Short mmCIF file of C-alpha atoms and ligand atoms in Angstrom, two decimals:
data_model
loop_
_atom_site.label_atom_id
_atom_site.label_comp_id
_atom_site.label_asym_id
_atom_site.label_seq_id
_atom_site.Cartn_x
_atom_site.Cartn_y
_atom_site.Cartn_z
CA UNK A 1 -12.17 109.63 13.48
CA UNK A 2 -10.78 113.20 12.11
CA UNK A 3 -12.84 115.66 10.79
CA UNK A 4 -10.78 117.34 8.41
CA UNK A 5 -7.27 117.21 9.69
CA UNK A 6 -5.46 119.46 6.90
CA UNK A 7 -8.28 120.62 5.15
CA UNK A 8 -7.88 124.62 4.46
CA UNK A 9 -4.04 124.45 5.04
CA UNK A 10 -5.08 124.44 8.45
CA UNK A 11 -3.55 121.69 10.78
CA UNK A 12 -4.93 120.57 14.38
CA UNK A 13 -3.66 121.95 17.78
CA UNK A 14 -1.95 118.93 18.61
CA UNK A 15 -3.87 116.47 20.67
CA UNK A 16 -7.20 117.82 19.48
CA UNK A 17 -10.12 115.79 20.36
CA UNK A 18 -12.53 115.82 17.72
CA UNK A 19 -16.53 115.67 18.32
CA UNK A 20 -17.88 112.86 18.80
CA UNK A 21 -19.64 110.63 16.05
CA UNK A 22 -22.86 109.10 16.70
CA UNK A 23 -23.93 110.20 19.78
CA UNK A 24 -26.31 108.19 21.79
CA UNK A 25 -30.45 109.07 22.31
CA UNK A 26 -31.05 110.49 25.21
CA UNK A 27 -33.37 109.16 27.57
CA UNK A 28 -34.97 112.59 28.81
CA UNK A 29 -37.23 114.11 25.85
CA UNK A 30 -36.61 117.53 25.78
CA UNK A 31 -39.79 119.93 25.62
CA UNK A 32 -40.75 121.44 23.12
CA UNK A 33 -38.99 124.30 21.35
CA UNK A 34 -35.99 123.39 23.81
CA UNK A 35 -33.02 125.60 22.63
CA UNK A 36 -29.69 124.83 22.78
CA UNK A 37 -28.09 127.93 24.30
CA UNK A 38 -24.60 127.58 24.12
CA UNK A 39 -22.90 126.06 20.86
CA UNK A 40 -20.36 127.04 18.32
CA UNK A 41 -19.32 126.20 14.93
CA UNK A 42 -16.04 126.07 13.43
CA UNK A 43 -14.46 126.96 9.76
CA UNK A 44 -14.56 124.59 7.91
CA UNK A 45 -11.59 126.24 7.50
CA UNK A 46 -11.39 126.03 4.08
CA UNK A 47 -14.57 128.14 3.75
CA UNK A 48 -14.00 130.04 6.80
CA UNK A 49 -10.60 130.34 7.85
CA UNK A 50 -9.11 130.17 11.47
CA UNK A 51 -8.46 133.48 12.94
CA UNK A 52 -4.11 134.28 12.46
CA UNK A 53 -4.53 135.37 16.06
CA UNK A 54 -6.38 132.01 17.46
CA UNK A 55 -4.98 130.28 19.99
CA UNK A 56 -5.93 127.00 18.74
CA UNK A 57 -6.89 125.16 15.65
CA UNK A 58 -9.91 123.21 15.45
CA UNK A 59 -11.20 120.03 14.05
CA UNK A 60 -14.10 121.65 11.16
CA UNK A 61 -17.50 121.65 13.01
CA UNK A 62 -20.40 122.51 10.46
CA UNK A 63 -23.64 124.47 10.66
CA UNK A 64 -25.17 121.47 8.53
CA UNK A 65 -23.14 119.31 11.66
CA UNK A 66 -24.60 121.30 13.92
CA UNK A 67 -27.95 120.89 12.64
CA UNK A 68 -28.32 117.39 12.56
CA UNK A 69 -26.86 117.23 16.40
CA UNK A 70 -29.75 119.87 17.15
CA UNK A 71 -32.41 117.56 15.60
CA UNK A 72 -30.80 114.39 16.94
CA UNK A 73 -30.79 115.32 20.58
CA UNK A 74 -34.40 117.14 20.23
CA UNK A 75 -33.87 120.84 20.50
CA UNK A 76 -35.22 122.70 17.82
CA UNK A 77 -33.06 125.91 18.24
CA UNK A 78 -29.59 127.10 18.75
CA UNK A 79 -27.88 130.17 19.87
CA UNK A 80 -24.08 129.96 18.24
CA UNK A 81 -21.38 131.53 19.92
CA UNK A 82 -18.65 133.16 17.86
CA UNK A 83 -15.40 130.60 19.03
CA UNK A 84 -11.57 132.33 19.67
CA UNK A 85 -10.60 130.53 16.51
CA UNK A 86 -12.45 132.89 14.59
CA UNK A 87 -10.82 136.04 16.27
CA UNK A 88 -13.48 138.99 15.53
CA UNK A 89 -13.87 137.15 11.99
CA UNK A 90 -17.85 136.71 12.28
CA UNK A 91 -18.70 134.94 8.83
CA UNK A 92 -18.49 131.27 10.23
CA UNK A 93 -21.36 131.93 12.23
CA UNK A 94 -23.45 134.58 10.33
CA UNK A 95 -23.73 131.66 7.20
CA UNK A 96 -24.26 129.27 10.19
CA UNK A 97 -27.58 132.07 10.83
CA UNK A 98 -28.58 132.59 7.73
CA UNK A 99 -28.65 129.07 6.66
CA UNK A 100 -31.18 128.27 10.23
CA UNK A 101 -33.92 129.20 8.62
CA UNK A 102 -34.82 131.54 11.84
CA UNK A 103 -33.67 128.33 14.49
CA UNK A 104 -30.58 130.01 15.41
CA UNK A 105 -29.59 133.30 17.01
CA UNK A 106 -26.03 134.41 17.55
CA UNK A 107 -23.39 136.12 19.79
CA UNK A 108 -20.52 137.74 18.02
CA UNK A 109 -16.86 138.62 18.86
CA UNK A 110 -16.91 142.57 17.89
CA UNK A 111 -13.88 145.37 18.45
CA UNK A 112 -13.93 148.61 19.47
CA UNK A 113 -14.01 149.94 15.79
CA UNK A 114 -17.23 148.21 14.52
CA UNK A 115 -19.43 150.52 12.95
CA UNK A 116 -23.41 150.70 13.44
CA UNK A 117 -23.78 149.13 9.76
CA UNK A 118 -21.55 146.60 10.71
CA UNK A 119 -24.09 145.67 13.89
CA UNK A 120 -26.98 146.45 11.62
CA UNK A 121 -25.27 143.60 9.62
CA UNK A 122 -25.58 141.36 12.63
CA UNK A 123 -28.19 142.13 13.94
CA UNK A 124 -30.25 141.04 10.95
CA UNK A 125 -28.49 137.75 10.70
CA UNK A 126 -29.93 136.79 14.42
CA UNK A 127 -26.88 138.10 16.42
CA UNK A 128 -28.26 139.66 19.99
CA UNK A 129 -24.94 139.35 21.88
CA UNK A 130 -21.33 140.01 22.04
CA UNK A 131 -18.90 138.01 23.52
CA UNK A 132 -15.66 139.35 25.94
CA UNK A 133 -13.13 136.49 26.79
CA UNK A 134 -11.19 136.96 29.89
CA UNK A 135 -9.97 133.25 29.76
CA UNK A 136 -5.99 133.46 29.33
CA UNK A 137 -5.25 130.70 27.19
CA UNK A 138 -8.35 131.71 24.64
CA UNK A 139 -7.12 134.90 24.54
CA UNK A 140 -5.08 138.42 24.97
CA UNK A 141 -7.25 140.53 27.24
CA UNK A 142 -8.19 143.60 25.56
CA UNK A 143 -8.11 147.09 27.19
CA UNK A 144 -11.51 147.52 29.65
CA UNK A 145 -12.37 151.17 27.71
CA UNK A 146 -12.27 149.04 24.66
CA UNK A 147 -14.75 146.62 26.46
CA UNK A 148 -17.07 150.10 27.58
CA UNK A 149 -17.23 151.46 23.97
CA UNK A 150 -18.51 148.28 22.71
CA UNK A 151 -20.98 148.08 25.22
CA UNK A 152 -22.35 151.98 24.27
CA UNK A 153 -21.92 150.43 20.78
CA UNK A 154 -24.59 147.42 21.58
CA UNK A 155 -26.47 148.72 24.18
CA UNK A 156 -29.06 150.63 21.70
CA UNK A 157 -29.63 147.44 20.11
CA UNK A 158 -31.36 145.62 22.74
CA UNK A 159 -28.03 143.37 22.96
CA UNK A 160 -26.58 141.50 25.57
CA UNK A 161 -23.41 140.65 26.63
CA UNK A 162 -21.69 137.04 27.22
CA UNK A 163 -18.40 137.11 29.78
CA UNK A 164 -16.25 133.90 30.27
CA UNK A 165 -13.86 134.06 32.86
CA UNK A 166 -12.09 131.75 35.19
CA UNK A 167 -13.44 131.68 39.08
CA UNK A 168 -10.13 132.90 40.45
CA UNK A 169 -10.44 135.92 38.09
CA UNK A 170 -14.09 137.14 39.78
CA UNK A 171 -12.98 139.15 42.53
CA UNK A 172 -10.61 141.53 40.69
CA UNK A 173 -13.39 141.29 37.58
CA UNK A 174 -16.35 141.56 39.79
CA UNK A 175 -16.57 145.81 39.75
CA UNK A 176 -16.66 146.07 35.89
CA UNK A 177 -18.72 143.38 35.22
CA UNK A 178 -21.13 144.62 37.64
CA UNK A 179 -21.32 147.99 35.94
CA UNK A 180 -21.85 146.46 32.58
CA UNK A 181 -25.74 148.39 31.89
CA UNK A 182 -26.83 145.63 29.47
CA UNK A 183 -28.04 142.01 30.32
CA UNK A 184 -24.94 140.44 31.36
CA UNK A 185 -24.91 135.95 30.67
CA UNK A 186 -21.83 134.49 32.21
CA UNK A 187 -20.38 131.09 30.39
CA UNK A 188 -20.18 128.18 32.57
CA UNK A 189 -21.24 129.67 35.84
CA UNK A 190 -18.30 131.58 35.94
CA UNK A 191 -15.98 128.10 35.72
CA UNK A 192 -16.06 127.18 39.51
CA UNK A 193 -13.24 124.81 40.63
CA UNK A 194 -16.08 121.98 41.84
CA UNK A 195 -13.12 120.14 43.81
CA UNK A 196 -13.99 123.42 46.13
CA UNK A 197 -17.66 123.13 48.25
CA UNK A 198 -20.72 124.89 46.93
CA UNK A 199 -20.77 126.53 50.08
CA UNK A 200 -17.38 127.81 50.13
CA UNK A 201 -16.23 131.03 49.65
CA UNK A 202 -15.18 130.92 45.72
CA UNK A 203 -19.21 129.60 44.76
CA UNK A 204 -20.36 132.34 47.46
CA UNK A 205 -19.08 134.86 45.52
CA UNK A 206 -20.71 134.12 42.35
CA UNK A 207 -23.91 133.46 43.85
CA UNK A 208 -23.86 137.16 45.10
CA UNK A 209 -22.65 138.36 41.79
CA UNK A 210 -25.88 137.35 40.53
CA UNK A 211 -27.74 138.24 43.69
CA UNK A 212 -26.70 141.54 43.47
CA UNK A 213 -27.07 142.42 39.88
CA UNK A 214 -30.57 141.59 38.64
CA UNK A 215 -29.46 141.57 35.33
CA UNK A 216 -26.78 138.76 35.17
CA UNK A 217 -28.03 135.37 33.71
CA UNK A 218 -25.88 132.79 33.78
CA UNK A 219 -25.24 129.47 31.34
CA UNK A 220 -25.40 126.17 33.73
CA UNK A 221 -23.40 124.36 30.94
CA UNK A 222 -20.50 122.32 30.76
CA UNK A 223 -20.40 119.95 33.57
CA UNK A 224 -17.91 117.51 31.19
CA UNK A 225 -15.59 120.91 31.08
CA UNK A 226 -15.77 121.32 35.00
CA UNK A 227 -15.66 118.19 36.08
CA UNK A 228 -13.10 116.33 37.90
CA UNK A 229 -14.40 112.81 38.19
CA UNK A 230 -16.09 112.47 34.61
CA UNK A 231 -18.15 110.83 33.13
CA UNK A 232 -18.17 107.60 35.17
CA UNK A 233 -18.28 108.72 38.72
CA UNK A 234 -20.41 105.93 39.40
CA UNK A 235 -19.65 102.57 39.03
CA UNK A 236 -19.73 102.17 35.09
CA UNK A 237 -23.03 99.69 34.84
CA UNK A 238 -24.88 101.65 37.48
CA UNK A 239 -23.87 105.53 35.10
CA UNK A 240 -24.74 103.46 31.75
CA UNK A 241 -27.76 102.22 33.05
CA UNK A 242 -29.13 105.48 34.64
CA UNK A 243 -27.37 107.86 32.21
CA UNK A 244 -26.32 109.68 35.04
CA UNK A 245 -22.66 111.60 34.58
CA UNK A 246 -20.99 114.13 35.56
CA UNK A 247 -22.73 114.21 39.27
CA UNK A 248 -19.89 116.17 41.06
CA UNK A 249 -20.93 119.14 38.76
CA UNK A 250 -24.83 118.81 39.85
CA UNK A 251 -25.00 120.68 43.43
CA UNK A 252 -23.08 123.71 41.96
CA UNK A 253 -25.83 123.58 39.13
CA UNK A 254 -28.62 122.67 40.85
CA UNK A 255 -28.46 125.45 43.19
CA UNK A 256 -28.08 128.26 40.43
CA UNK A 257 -31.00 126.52 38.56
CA UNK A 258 -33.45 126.49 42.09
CA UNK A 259 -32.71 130.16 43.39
CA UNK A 260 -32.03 131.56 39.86
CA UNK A 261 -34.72 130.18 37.74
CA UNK A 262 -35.21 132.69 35.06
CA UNK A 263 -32.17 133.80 34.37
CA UNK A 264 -30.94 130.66 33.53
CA UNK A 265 -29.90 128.85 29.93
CA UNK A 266 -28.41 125.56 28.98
CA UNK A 267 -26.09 124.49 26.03
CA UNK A 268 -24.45 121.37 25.01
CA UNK A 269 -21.02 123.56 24.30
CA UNK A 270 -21.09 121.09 21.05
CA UNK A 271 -17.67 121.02 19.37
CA UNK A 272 -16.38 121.32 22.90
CA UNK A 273 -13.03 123.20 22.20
CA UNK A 274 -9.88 122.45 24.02
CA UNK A 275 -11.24 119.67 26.09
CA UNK A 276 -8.07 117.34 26.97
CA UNK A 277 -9.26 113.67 28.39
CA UNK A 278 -12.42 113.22 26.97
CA UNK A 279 -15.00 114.17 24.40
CA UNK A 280 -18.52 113.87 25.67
CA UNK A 281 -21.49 111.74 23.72
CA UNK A 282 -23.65 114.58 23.83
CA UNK A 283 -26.77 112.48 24.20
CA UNK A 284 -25.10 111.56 28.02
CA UNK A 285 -25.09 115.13 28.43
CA UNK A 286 -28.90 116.24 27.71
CA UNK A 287 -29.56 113.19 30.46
CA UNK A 288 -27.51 115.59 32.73
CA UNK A 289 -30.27 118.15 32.73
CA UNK A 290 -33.03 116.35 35.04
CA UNK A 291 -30.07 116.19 37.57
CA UNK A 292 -30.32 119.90 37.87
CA UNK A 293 -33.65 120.82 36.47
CA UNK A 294 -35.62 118.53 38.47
CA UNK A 295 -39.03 119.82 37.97
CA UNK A 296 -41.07 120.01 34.64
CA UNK A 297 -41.77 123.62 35.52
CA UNK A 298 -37.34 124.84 36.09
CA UNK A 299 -36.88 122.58 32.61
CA UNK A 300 -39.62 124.76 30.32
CA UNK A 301 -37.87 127.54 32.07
CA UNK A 302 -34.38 126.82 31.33
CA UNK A 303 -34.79 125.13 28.18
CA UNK A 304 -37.39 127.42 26.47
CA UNK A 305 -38.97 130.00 28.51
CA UNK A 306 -35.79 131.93 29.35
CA UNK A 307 -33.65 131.50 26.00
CA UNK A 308 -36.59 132.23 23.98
CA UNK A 309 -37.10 136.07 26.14
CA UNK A 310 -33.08 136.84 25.80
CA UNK A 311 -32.82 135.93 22.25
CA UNK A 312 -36.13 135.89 20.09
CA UNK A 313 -37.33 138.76 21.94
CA UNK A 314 -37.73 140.32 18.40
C1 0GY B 1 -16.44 127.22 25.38
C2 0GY B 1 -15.15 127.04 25.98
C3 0GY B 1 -13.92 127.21 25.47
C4 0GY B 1 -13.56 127.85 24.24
C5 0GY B 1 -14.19 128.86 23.67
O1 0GY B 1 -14.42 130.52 22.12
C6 0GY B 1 -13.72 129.61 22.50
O2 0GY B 1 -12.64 129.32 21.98
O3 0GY B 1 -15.34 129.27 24.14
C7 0GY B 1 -12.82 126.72 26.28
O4 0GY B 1 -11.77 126.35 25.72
O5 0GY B 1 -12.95 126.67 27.53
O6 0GY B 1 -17.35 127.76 25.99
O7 0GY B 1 -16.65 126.84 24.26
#
């Protein structure tokens, strides 16, 4: 079904997969005060308009939506991510705060100009993070000195901040992000290419990014982004019945959840922008998590422990 195809004036990317309705329960019963780390809300567009410099357009995705997915699947918080579509535009996700009652903290999409009443703004509204995009197709890359005077901006605040990037892009990345002075959380651990080995050289050098820099985190989200054989890598009675997908995702995960277990988070990714084949039933995907948290102990810590220091710290 569409969710709003010309609502607002604004009209689909075309070929835009829209969220999935109805998502199953998962099996694995998340513990409690679970927070979903990684998330985003969209418009709706007639409320919030798309950004004129976006490099997509959306289905709508509501806080109220967003809500009721958060209660369905079992976490009780979120952290909402400021999407490209919204440009440096933050209202989308500041009504999405204000209207959590306290369940939802935020990371914002800030330039170089923003003054300290602007962050005060934020800040007070949950926001704890900014977000730099160095994914081409989200968007234009924006001068590094810009990046460094945000940083001075945020650092006083206790903030952290959020890089997504594509794997291929580490190496010539790697210097400034490792200079970055705040808490550093990279999207997607750093997108590997998981048709590549874990042990390879490409994985290797993420896993010493974070070796070396005590102060990177890292998001082991989005296996139905990064994979390559889907949902149904197993034969299809043998994934429905054991709610097991996404598995050629799991070793790079697994191993960034067992040597890194505090400084990592989990998020559903829920409206799942720009994904092309398939939209995922987001219950399949909190029945991912005991694939790569396999303990009781690395669960509390990914799903509450660790979100809960980096975001409701105050
Ligand atoms: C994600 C991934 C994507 C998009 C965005 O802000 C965004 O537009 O984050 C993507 O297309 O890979 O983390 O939501």
């Amino acid at each position: 079904m569409a969710h709003g195809d010309t609502i607002g004036g604004f009209e689909k990317t075309p070929g835009w997969l829209d969220w999935y309705e109805g998502p199953s329960t998962p099996t694995f019963r998340l513990p409690a005060g679970a927070v979903d780390a990684h998330c985003h809300v969209f418009g709706p567009g007639v409320e919030f308009p798309y950004a004129p410099e976006r490099k997509y357009t959306p289905c709508d995705a509501s806080a109220q939506q967003l809500f009721s997915l958060r209660d369905h699947l079992g976490f009780e918080r979120n952290v909402i991510v400021q999407a490209t579509c919204h440009g440096a535009d933050n209202r989308a996700l500041l009504d999405a705060l204000r209207r959590s009652g306290g369940r939802a903290r935020g990371v914002a999409t800030v330039r170089r100009d923003v003054t300290e009443d602007e962050l005060k703004e934020l800040h007070a509204a949950g926001v704890r993070g900014v977000r730099f995009n160095f994914v081409k197709r989200l968007v234009d890359r924006p001068p590094t000195e810009s990046l460094e005077e945000i940083v001075a901006k945020i650092a006083p605040l206790g903030w952290h901040v959020v890089i997504y990037f594509e794997a291929e892009d580490l190496p010539e990345l790697y210097d400034f992000f490792s200079n970055i002075p705040t808490d550093v959380v990279v999207d997607h651990m750093g997108r590997p290419d998981v048709t590549k080995s874990p042990d390879g050289p490409e994985f290797a050098l993420f896993l010493q990014f974070m070796r070396g820099n005590a102060n990177v985190w890292t998001k082991v989200s989005c296996p139905e982004r990064l994979s390559v054989t889907g949902p149904r890598a197993l034969p299809e009675d043998v994934a429905r019945s054991q709610r097991l997908a996404y598995t050629d995702v799991v070793p790079f995960a697994r191993r960034v959840v067992e040597e890194f277990p505090d400084r990592v988070l989990w998020g559903t990714d829920w409206p799942h922008p720009n994904l092309k084949d398939h939209m995922p039933d987001d219950g399949l995907l909190v029945d991912y998590i005991p694939q790569i948290a396999t303990t009781p102990e690395l669960q509390r810590k990914l799903l509450v422990d660790n979100p809960h220091r980096l975001y409701w710290r105050d």
